[in-house]
Amino acid sequence: MIRTEKFHISSGRVAKAVLVYLLVILVSAVFAFPCVWLILSAFNAEGDLLTLEGFFPKSYSLDTFRRLFTEVNKYDYKRWFGNTLFVAAVSCAISTALVLAVSYTISRYRFKGRKSIMKATLLLGIFPNFMNMTALFVLMTQLHLINNLWGLILLYSSGAAMGFLVQKGFFDTIPSSIYDAAVLDGASDLRVFVSITLPLSKPMIVYTALTSFVWPWADFMLPSMLLVDKSTWTVAVGLNFLDDSEFSIFAAGALFVAVPIVALYIALSRYLIQGGSAGAVKE
């Protein structure tokens, strides 16, 4: 009887595991199919979306990538990619510094209005970003920052500090006794932050930097609103202006711009998981 019961329990676990794996494979296939289709479309020799019969191209060619980087008068992809990298890198540096400073301040110190700030941040986070598009456009017009990459950087960086709650949760897990010992040894607040907090916060720094980099890298709404001249376009704006007859160019550009992000996520996935999980729960 004991052996039979173990066999039934083991069979049930196997059946459950099989169902879970089948479900995971099915969901993965659903999400992977558009990516595979986009990759194959980037090598489409015909290049026209309307000429596709079925889901996959009939013939493949590398000429799409050659045209993407050589036909500057039509696409200027190199400049678009450079603009995107500049905006994303500078916004990432400023945003990461602001978010870490704000989250550390909210976590470490107790002052009047602290809880009100956190409640207001949660409340403002409910509203979608497109609600303030008109106000942002008027503001950028008054500051003469339309068609200016620095205006785009200003918007990305100024709004980044609103997302400090995950980082605050991480800083809350650092024992206060470490800070107290440093203060007793004569360390200033800045020295405590730079020499103690930051070295202990490597996963959170990577998490913050990557999330701050991805938003301007892939965003379309703000660049399409602020950037008018073709020489200032980002990749998202430039690819959006391609028509159906140049779909393979669109796919190649989207594929190429996705490679750095995918590589960064794969290389730093360990820090992302540690940073996100540690900042989600307060011990």
GROMACS .gro file of C-alpha atoms in nm:
model
  283
    1MET     CA    1   0.000   0.000   0.000
    2ILE     CA    2   0.279   0.237   0.081
    3ARG     CA    3   0.449   0.177  -0.251
    4THR     CA    4   0.121   0.223  -0.440
    5GLU     CA    5   0.052   0.551  -0.265
    6LYS     CA    6   0.398   0.679  -0.350
    7PHE     CA    7   0.349   0.575  -0.710
    8HIS     CA    8   0.021   0.765  -0.733
    9ILE     CA    9   0.175   1.073  -0.574
   10SER     CA   10   0.471   1.055  -0.808
   11SER     CA   11   0.245   1.011  -1.112
   12GLY     CA   12   0.040   1.313  -1.010
   13ARG     CA   13   0.349   1.525  -0.976
   14VAL     CA   14   0.476   1.412  -1.314
   15ALA     CA   15   0.141   1.492  -1.477
   16LYS     CA   16   0.137   1.834  -1.313
   17ALA     CA   17   0.494   1.904  -1.423
   18VAL     CA   18   0.412   1.799  -1.779
   19LEU     CA   19   0.111   2.030  -1.790
   20VAL     CA   20   0.314   2.319  -1.654
   21TYR     CA   21   0.590   2.267  -1.910
   22LEU     CA   22   0.337   2.239  -2.193
   23LEU     CA   23   0.175   2.562  -2.081
   24VAL     CA   24   0.512   2.736  -2.061
   25ILE     CA   25   0.605   2.612  -2.408
   26LEU     CA   26   0.272   2.726  -2.550
   27VAL     CA   27   0.298   3.074  -2.397
   28SER     CA   28   0.662   3.102  -2.509
   29ALA     CA   29   0.565   3.008  -2.864
   30VAL     CA   30   0.290   3.269  -2.870
   31PHE     CA   31   0.530   3.542  -2.758
   32ALA     CA   32   0.821   3.420  -2.970
   33PHE     CA   33   0.630   3.396  -3.297
   34PRO     CA   34   0.613   3.775  -3.367
   35CYS     CA   35   0.986   3.802  -3.291
   36VAL     CA   36   1.072   3.517  -3.527
   37TRP     CA   37   0.848   3.665  -3.796
   38LEU     CA   38   1.014   4.007  -3.757
   39ILE     CA   39   1.362   3.854  -3.783
   40LEU     CA   40   1.272   3.664  -4.099
   41SER     CA   41   1.103   3.974  -4.244
   42ALA     CA   42   1.428   4.167  -4.198
   43PHE     CA   43   1.586   3.931  -4.452
   44ASN     CA   44   1.293   3.954  -4.694
   45ALA     CA   45   1.430   4.005  -5.046
   46GLU     CA   46   1.111   4.171  -5.173
   47GLY     CA   47   1.076   4.414  -4.887
   48ASP     CA   48   0.707   4.493  -4.934
   49LEU     CA   49   0.463   4.397  -4.660
   50LEU     CA   50   0.174   4.374  -4.906
   51THR     CA   51   0.352   4.117  -5.124
   52LEU     CA   52   0.384   3.863  -4.845
   53GLU     CA   53   0.182   3.548  -4.907
   54GLY     CA   54   0.140   3.378  -4.573
   55PHE     CA   55   0.351   3.460  -4.275
   56PHE     CA   56   0.703   3.414  -4.409
   57PRO     CA   57   0.894   3.556  -4.709
   58LYS     CA   58   0.962   3.340  -5.013
   59SER     CA   59   1.318   3.460  -5.064
   60TYR     CA   60   1.581   3.603  -4.832
   61SER     CA   61   1.865   3.851  -4.878
   62LEU     CA   62   2.116   4.056  -4.678
   63ASP     CA   63   2.065   4.354  -4.908
   64THR     CA   64   1.816   4.503  -4.662
   65PHE     CA   65   2.087   4.570  -4.405
   66ARG     CA   66   2.318   4.715  -4.668
   67ARG     CA   67   2.052   4.962  -4.777
   68LEU     CA   68   1.971   5.049  -4.417
   69PHE     CA   69   2.324   5.173  -4.351
   70THR     CA   70   2.424   5.303  -4.694
   71GLU     CA   71   2.120   5.488  -4.831
   72VAL     CA   72   2.166   5.784  -4.597
   73ASN     CA   73   1.950   6.022  -4.800
   74LYS     CA   74   1.646   5.801  -4.751
   75TYR     CA   75   1.697   5.652  -4.405
   76ASP     CA   76   1.997   5.807  -4.225
   77TYR     CA   77   1.977   5.519  -3.978
   78LYS     CA   78   2.325   5.583  -3.840
   79ARG     CA   79   2.228   5.932  -3.727
   80TRP     CA   80   1.900   5.807  -3.581
   81PHE     CA   81   2.081   5.536  -3.390
   82GLY     CA   82   2.338   5.786  -3.263
   83ASN     CA   83   2.063   6.024  -3.149
   84THR     CA   84   1.886   5.741  -2.969
   85LEU     CA   85   2.206   5.628  -2.798
   86PHE     CA   86   2.292   5.983  -2.690
   87VAL     CA   87   1.949   6.052  -2.545
   88ALA     CA   88   1.926   5.715  -2.372
   89ALA     CA   89   2.279   5.725  -2.226
   90VAL     CA   90   2.260   6.081  -2.089
   91SER     CA   91   1.905   6.030  -1.959
   92CYS     CA   92   2.015   5.705  -1.795
   93ALA     CA   93   2.305   5.871  -1.613
   94ILE     CA   94   2.099   6.165  -1.486
   95SER     CA   95   1.793   5.955  -1.403
   96THR     CA   96   1.992   5.693  -1.213
   97ALA     CA   97   2.162   5.959  -1.000
   98LEU     CA   98   1.831   6.133  -0.925
   99VAL     CA   99   1.638   5.816  -0.843
  100LEU     CA  100   1.908   5.682  -0.612
  101ALA     CA  101   1.944   6.015  -0.433
  102VAL     CA  102   1.568   6.061  -0.384
  103SER     CA  103   1.505   5.701  -0.276
  104TYR     CA  104   1.798   5.709  -0.031
  105THR     CA  105   1.676   6.036   0.119
  106ILE     CA  106   1.320   5.909   0.161
  107SER     CA  107   1.444   5.583   0.315
  108ARG     CA  108   1.718   5.720   0.540
  109TYR     CA  109   1.573   6.039   0.683
  110ARG     CA  110   1.250   6.132   0.859
  111PHE     CA  111   1.117   6.479   0.783
  112LYS     CA  112   0.788   6.663   0.757
  113GLY     CA  113   0.591   6.577   0.445
  114ARG     CA  114   0.775   6.251   0.381
  115LYS     CA  115   0.464   6.033   0.379
  116SER     CA  116   0.273   6.292   0.180
  117ILE     CA  117   0.540   6.277  -0.092
  118MET     CA  118   0.510   5.900  -0.115
  119LYS     CA  119   0.131   5.913  -0.126
  120ALA     CA  120   0.138   6.182  -0.395
  121THR     CA  121   0.382   5.973  -0.599
  122LEU     CA  122   0.151   5.672  -0.584
  123LEU     CA  123  -0.146   5.887  -0.681
  124LEU     CA  124   0.029   6.051  -0.976
  125GLY     CA  125   0.147   5.712  -1.098
  126ILE     CA  126  -0.213   5.612  -1.165
  127PHE     CA  127  -0.250   5.857  -1.453
  128PRO     CA  128  -0.112   5.759  -1.796
  129ASN     CA  129   0.173   5.959  -1.944
  130PHE     CA  130  -0.016   6.075  -2.253
  131MET     CA  131  -0.244   6.293  -2.038
  132ASN     CA  132   0.030   6.554  -1.998
  133MET     CA  133   0.147   6.556  -2.360
  134THR     CA  134  -0.018   6.888  -2.445
  135ALA     CA  135   0.121   7.059  -2.135
  136LEU     CA  136   0.470   6.925  -2.207
  137PHE     CA  137   0.455   7.046  -2.566
  138VAL     CA  138   0.354   7.397  -2.457
  139LEU     CA  139   0.625   7.400  -2.191
  140MET     CA  140   0.895   7.287  -2.434
  141THR     CA  141   0.778   7.547  -2.685
  142GLN     CA  142   0.812   7.823  -2.426
  143LEU     CA  143   1.162   7.700  -2.338
  144HIS     CA  144   1.259   7.682  -2.709
  145LEU     CA  145   1.347   7.314  -2.674
  146ILE     CA  146   1.139   7.182  -2.963
  147ASN     CA  147   1.353   6.984  -3.208
  148ASN     CA  148   1.628   6.963  -2.947
  149LEU     CA  149   1.767   6.641  -2.804
  150TRP     CA  150   1.845   6.813  -2.474
  151GLY     CA  151   1.478   6.895  -2.434
  152LEU     CA  152   1.401   6.526  -2.467
  153ILE     CA  153   1.668   6.443  -2.209
  154LEU     CA  154   1.520   6.703  -1.973
  155LEU     CA  155   1.177   6.540  -1.988
  156TYR     CA  156   1.306   6.188  -1.935
  157SER     CA  157   1.531   6.290  -1.647
  158SER     CA  158   1.285   6.516  -1.467
  159GLY     CA  159   1.017   6.249  -1.450
  160ALA     CA  160   1.249   5.966  -1.348
  161ALA     CA  161   1.261   6.058  -0.979
  162MET     CA  162   0.891   5.974  -0.950
  163GLY     CA  163   0.978   5.605  -0.970
  164PHE     CA  164   1.178   5.587  -0.648
  165LEU     CA  165   0.959   5.346  -0.452
  166VAL     CA  166   1.131   5.023  -0.560
  167GLN     CA  167   1.472   5.167  -0.479
  168LYS     CA  168   1.344   5.293  -0.145
  169GLY     CA  169   1.230   4.942  -0.059
  170PHE     CA  170   1.582   4.818  -0.126
  171PHE     CA  171   1.746   5.085   0.090
  172ASP     CA  172   1.501   4.999   0.370
  173THR     CA  173   1.659   4.652   0.389
  174ILE     CA  174   2.003   4.791   0.478
  175PRO     CA  175   2.041   4.775   0.858
  176SER     CA  176   2.049   5.114   1.024
  177SER     CA  177   2.327   4.991   1.254
  178ILE     CA  178   2.569   5.016   0.962
  179TYR     CA  179   2.483   5.384   0.920
  180ASP     CA  180   2.505   5.447   1.294
  181ALA     CA  181   2.852   5.292   1.312
  182ALA     CA  182   2.973   5.505   1.021
  183VAL     CA  183   2.837   5.822   1.181
  184LEU     CA  184   3.007   5.738   1.511
  185ASP     CA  185   3.333   5.704   1.318
  186GLY     CA  186   3.288   6.058   1.191
  187ALA     CA  187   3.161   5.990   0.838
  188SER     CA  188   2.948   6.263   0.680
  189ASP     CA  189   2.613   6.194   0.514
  190LEU     CA  190   2.770   6.210   0.168
  191ARG     CA  191   3.051   5.974   0.274
  192VAL     CA  192   2.799   5.727   0.414
  193PHE     CA  193   2.604   5.731   0.089
  194VAL     CA  194   2.906   5.700  -0.142
  195SER     CA  195   3.127   5.466   0.059
  196ILE     CA  196   2.870   5.243   0.228
  197THR     CA  197   2.530   5.257   0.062
  198LEU     CA  198   2.634   5.249  -0.303
  199PRO     CA  199   2.875   4.952  -0.270
  200LEU     CA  200   2.596   4.756  -0.099
  201SER     CA  201   2.348   4.853  -0.371
  202LYS     CA  202   2.510   4.713  -0.685
  203PRO     CA  203   2.203   4.509  -0.793
  204MET     CA  204   1.975   4.808  -0.743
  205ILE     CA  205   2.209   5.043  -0.930
  206VAL     CA  206   2.212   4.805  -1.228
  207TYR     CA  207   1.835   4.766  -1.211
  208THR     CA  208   1.782   5.142  -1.199
  209ALA     CA  209   2.029   5.212  -1.478
  210LEU     CA  210   1.878   4.954  -1.713
  211THR     CA  211   1.519   5.062  -1.656
  212SER     CA  212   1.623   5.425  -1.700
  213PHE     CA  213   1.800   5.336  -2.025
  214VAL     CA  214   1.523   5.129  -2.181
  215TRP     CA  215   1.250   5.394  -2.163
  216PRO     CA  216   1.418   5.663  -2.379
  217TRP     CA  217   1.573   5.393  -2.598
  218ALA     CA  218   1.236   5.253  -2.706
  219ASP     CA  219   1.002   5.548  -2.651
  220PHE     CA  220   0.808   5.689  -2.946
  221MET     CA  221   0.555   5.933  -2.801
  222LEU     CA  222   0.784   6.208  -2.672
  223PRO     CA  223   1.034   6.204  -2.962
  224SER     CA  224   0.753   6.213  -3.219
  225MET     CA  225   0.608   6.518  -3.042
  226LEU     CA  226   0.930   6.714  -2.994
  227LEU     CA  227   1.156   6.617  -3.285
  228VAL     CA  228   1.057   6.767  -3.619
  229ASP     CA  229   1.375   6.779  -3.823
  230LYS     CA  230   1.487   6.449  -3.975
  231SER     CA  231   1.842   6.491  -3.850
  232THR     CA  232   1.721   6.488  -3.487
  233TRP     CA  233   1.494   6.185  -3.513
  234THR     CA  234   1.545   5.879  -3.297
  235VAL     CA  235   1.517   5.527  -3.438
  236ALA     CA  236   1.156   5.490  -3.325
  237VAL     CA  237   1.049   5.807  -3.505
  238GLY     CA  238   1.250   5.740  -3.818
  239LEU     CA  239   1.122   5.386  -3.864
  240ASN     CA  240   0.764   5.500  -3.812
  241PHE     CA  241   0.781   5.716  -4.125
  242LEU     CA  242   0.862   5.419  -4.351
  243ASP     CA  243   0.575   5.296  -4.567
  244ASP     CA  244   0.459   4.940  -4.638
  245SER     CA  245   0.688   4.902  -4.937
  246GLU     CA  246   0.990   4.935  -4.704
  247PHE     CA  247   0.877   4.692  -4.438
  248SER     CA  248   1.196   4.485  -4.457
  249ILE     CA  249   1.392   4.806  -4.381
  250PHE     CA  250   1.163   4.866  -4.085
  251ALA     CA  251   1.216   4.509  -3.962
  252ALA     CA  252   1.593   4.531  -4.005
  253GLY     CA  253   1.608   4.862  -3.817
  254ALA     CA  254   1.388   4.729  -3.536
  255LEU     CA  255   1.598   4.414  -3.514
  256PHE     CA  256   1.926   4.601  -3.500
  257VAL     CA  257   1.809   4.845  -3.233
  258ALA     CA  258   1.675   4.559  -3.019
  259VAL     CA  259   2.007   4.372  -3.008
  260PRO     CA  260   2.182   4.599  -2.750
  261ILE     CA  261   1.886   4.586  -2.512
  262VAL     CA  262   1.853   4.209  -2.534
  263ALA     CA  263   2.228   4.167  -2.481
  264LEU     CA  264   2.223   4.395  -2.176
  265TYR     CA  265   1.929   4.215  -2.020
  266ILE     CA  266   2.088   3.875  -2.073
  267ALA     CA  267   2.424   3.987  -1.937
  268LEU     CA  268   2.279   4.165  -1.634
  269SER     CA  269   1.970   3.951  -1.569
  270ARG     CA  270   2.113   3.832  -1.236
  271TYR     CA  271   2.135   4.187  -1.104
  272LEU     CA  272   1.789   4.271  -1.239
  273ILE     CA  273   1.630   3.983  -1.049
  274GLN     CA  274   1.819   4.064  -0.729
  275GLY     CA  275   1.742   4.436  -0.751
  276GLY     CA  276   1.375   4.396  -0.838
  277SER     CA  277   1.304   4.133  -0.571
  278ALA     CA  278   1.502   4.309  -0.299
  279GLY     CA  279   1.326   4.638  -0.366
  280ALA     CA  280   0.980   4.482  -0.366
  281VAL     CA  281   0.982   4.356  -0.007
  282LYS     CA  282   1.086   4.534   0.310
  283GLU     CA  283   1.246   4.308   0.568
   0.00000   0.00000   0.00000
